[in-house]
Amino acid sequence: NDSPITPFVTVELYHKLNNPKENGLEKTRYTAGASDKLNKRNVFDRYYRYQTNNMDEDETDKHILGVGYSIRF
């Protein structure tokens, strides 16, 4: 891939294992973003994440914008 920009999509599932009364899918995170390879050692990420809370009715779903930076030594 010669493009310096690489898109990505992830799904994370959080499941409670240590509470038999509330055993189930606690939350789900859907993430979409892009990584910019600045050079061989530096990568900059930006993403949008939508998080649903399945167990706690009082907690609202969340919309999250994030950035990240990685350096390889």
PDB file of C-alpha atoms in Angstrom:
ATOM      1  CA  ASN A   1       0.000   0.000   0.000  1.00  0.00           C
ATOM      2  CA  ASP A   2       1.652   3.223  -1.208  1.00  0.00           C
ATOM      3  CA  SER A   3      -0.940   5.533   0.334  1.00  0.00           C
ATOM      4  CA  PRO A   4       0.186   7.293   3.520  1.00  0.00           C
ATOM      5  CA  ILE A   5      -3.427   7.155   4.804  1.00  0.00           C
ATOM      6  CA  THR A   6      -4.911   3.826   5.969  1.00  0.00           C
ATOM      7  CA  PRO A   7      -8.582   3.619   7.015  1.00  0.00           C
ATOM      8  CA  PHE A   8      -9.663   1.252   9.803  1.00  0.00           C
ATOM      9  CA  VAL A   9     -12.859  -0.031  11.430  1.00  0.00           C
ATOM     10  CA  THR A  10     -13.135  -1.944  14.722  1.00  0.00           C
ATOM     11  CA  VAL A  11     -15.843  -3.364  16.994  1.00  0.00           C
ATOM     12  CA  GLU A  12     -15.195  -4.048  20.694  1.00  0.00           C
ATOM     13  CA  LEU A  13     -17.526  -6.115  22.873  1.00  0.00           C
ATOM     14  CA  TYR A  14     -17.374  -5.907  26.677  1.00  0.00           C
ATOM     15  CA  HIS A  15     -18.902  -8.847  28.524  1.00  0.00           C
ATOM     16  CA  LYS A  16     -19.225  -9.125  32.318  1.00  0.00           C
ATOM     17  CA  LEU A  17     -17.920 -12.467  33.578  1.00  0.00           C
ATOM     18  CA  ASN A  18     -17.590 -11.981  37.334  1.00  0.00           C
ATOM     19  CA  ASN A  19     -21.164 -10.954  38.256  1.00  0.00           C
ATOM     20  CA  PRO A  20     -23.739 -13.760  37.801  1.00  0.00           C
ATOM     21  CA  LYS A  21     -26.675 -11.384  38.394  1.00  0.00           C
ATOM     22  CA  GLU A  22     -25.647  -9.122  35.514  1.00  0.00           C
ATOM     23  CA  ASN A  23     -23.917 -11.601  33.225  1.00  0.00           C
ATOM     24  CA  GLY A  24     -24.189 -10.226  29.711  1.00  0.00           C
ATOM     25  CA  LEU A  25     -22.932  -7.800  27.135  1.00  0.00           C
ATOM     26  CA  GLU A  26     -22.074  -4.642  29.081  1.00  0.00           C
ATOM     27  CA  LYS A  27     -21.142  -2.294  26.233  1.00  0.00           C
ATOM     28  CA  THR A  28     -20.238  -2.221  22.557  1.00  0.00           C
ATOM     29  CA  ARG A  29     -17.841   0.192  20.834  1.00  0.00           C
ATOM     30  CA  TYR A  30     -17.844   0.877  17.095  1.00  0.00           C
ATOM     31  CA  THR A  31     -14.807   2.782  15.814  1.00  0.00           C
ATOM     32  CA  ALA A  32     -13.918   4.159  12.379  1.00  0.00           C
ATOM     33  CA  GLY A  33     -10.852   6.203  11.598  1.00  0.00           C
ATOM     34  CA  ALA A  34      -7.697   6.702   9.606  1.00  0.00           C
ATOM     35  CA  SER A  35      -3.970   6.389  10.249  1.00  0.00           C
ATOM     36  CA  ASP A  36      -1.492   8.752   8.603  1.00  0.00           C
ATOM     37  CA  LYS A  37       2.003   7.347   8.236  1.00  0.00           C
ATOM     38  CA  LEU A  38       4.149  10.452   8.586  1.00  0.00           C
ATOM     39  CA  ASN A  39       7.395   8.545   8.007  1.00  0.00           C
ATOM     40  CA  LYS A  40       8.879   5.129   8.885  1.00  0.00           C
ATOM     41  CA  ARG A  41       8.690   5.777  12.640  1.00  0.00           C
ATOM     42  CA  ASN A  42       5.709   8.125  13.181  1.00  0.00           C
ATOM     43  CA  VAL A  43       1.969   7.436  12.788  1.00  0.00           C
ATOM     44  CA  PHE A  44      -0.914   9.800  13.554  1.00  0.00           C
ATOM     45  CA  ASP A  45      -4.454   8.401  14.089  1.00  0.00           C
ATOM     46  CA  ARG A  46      -7.849  10.058  14.278  1.00  0.00           C
ATOM     47  CA  TYR A  47     -11.143   8.309  14.866  1.00  0.00           C
ATOM     48  CA  TYR A  48     -14.836   8.499  15.692  1.00  0.00           C
ATOM     49  CA  ARG A  49     -16.226   6.038  18.255  1.00  0.00           C
ATOM     50  CA  TYR A  50     -19.848   5.266  19.119  1.00  0.00           C
ATOM     51  CA  GLN A  51     -20.332   3.435  22.429  1.00  0.00           C
ATOM     52  CA  THR A  52     -23.580   1.771  23.480  1.00  0.00           C
ATOM     53  CA  ASN A  53     -24.188   0.822  27.106  1.00  0.00           C
ATOM     54  CA  ASN A  54     -26.338  -2.294  27.241  1.00  0.00           C
ATOM     55  CA  MET A  55     -26.499  -2.962  31.007  1.00  0.00           C
ATOM     56  CA  ASP A  56     -26.889   0.483  32.602  1.00  0.00           C
ATOM     57  CA  GLU A  57     -30.111   2.193  31.517  1.00  0.00           C
ATOM     58  CA  ASP A  58     -29.092   5.431  33.294  1.00  0.00           C
ATOM     59  CA  GLU A  59     -25.888   5.788  31.265  1.00  0.00           C
ATOM     60  CA  THR A  60     -26.382   7.304  27.817  1.00  0.00           C
ATOM     61  CA  ASP A  61     -24.674   6.208  24.621  1.00  0.00           C
ATOM     62  CA  LYS A  62     -21.506   8.137  23.815  1.00  0.00           C
ATOM     63  CA  HIS A  63     -20.049   9.803  20.727  1.00  0.00           C
ATOM     64  CA  ILE A  64     -16.267  10.112  21.011  1.00  0.00           C
ATOM     65  CA  LEU A  65     -13.692  11.850  18.801  1.00  0.00           C
ATOM     66  CA  GLY A  66     -10.103  10.801  19.386  1.00  0.00           C
ATOM     67  CA  VAL A  67      -6.544  11.201  18.196  1.00  0.00           C
ATOM     68  CA  GLY A  68      -3.453   9.086  18.710  1.00  0.00           C
ATOM     69  CA  TYR A  69       0.238   9.209  17.982  1.00  0.00           C
ATOM     70  CA  SER A  70       2.694   6.301  17.735  1.00  0.00           C
ATOM     71  CA  ILE A  71       6.455   6.277  17.444  1.00  0.00           C
ATOM     72  CA  ARG A  72       8.643   3.226  16.779  1.00  0.00           C
ATOM     73  CA  PHE A  73      12.132   2.997  18.174  1.00  0.00           C
TER      74      PHE A  73
END
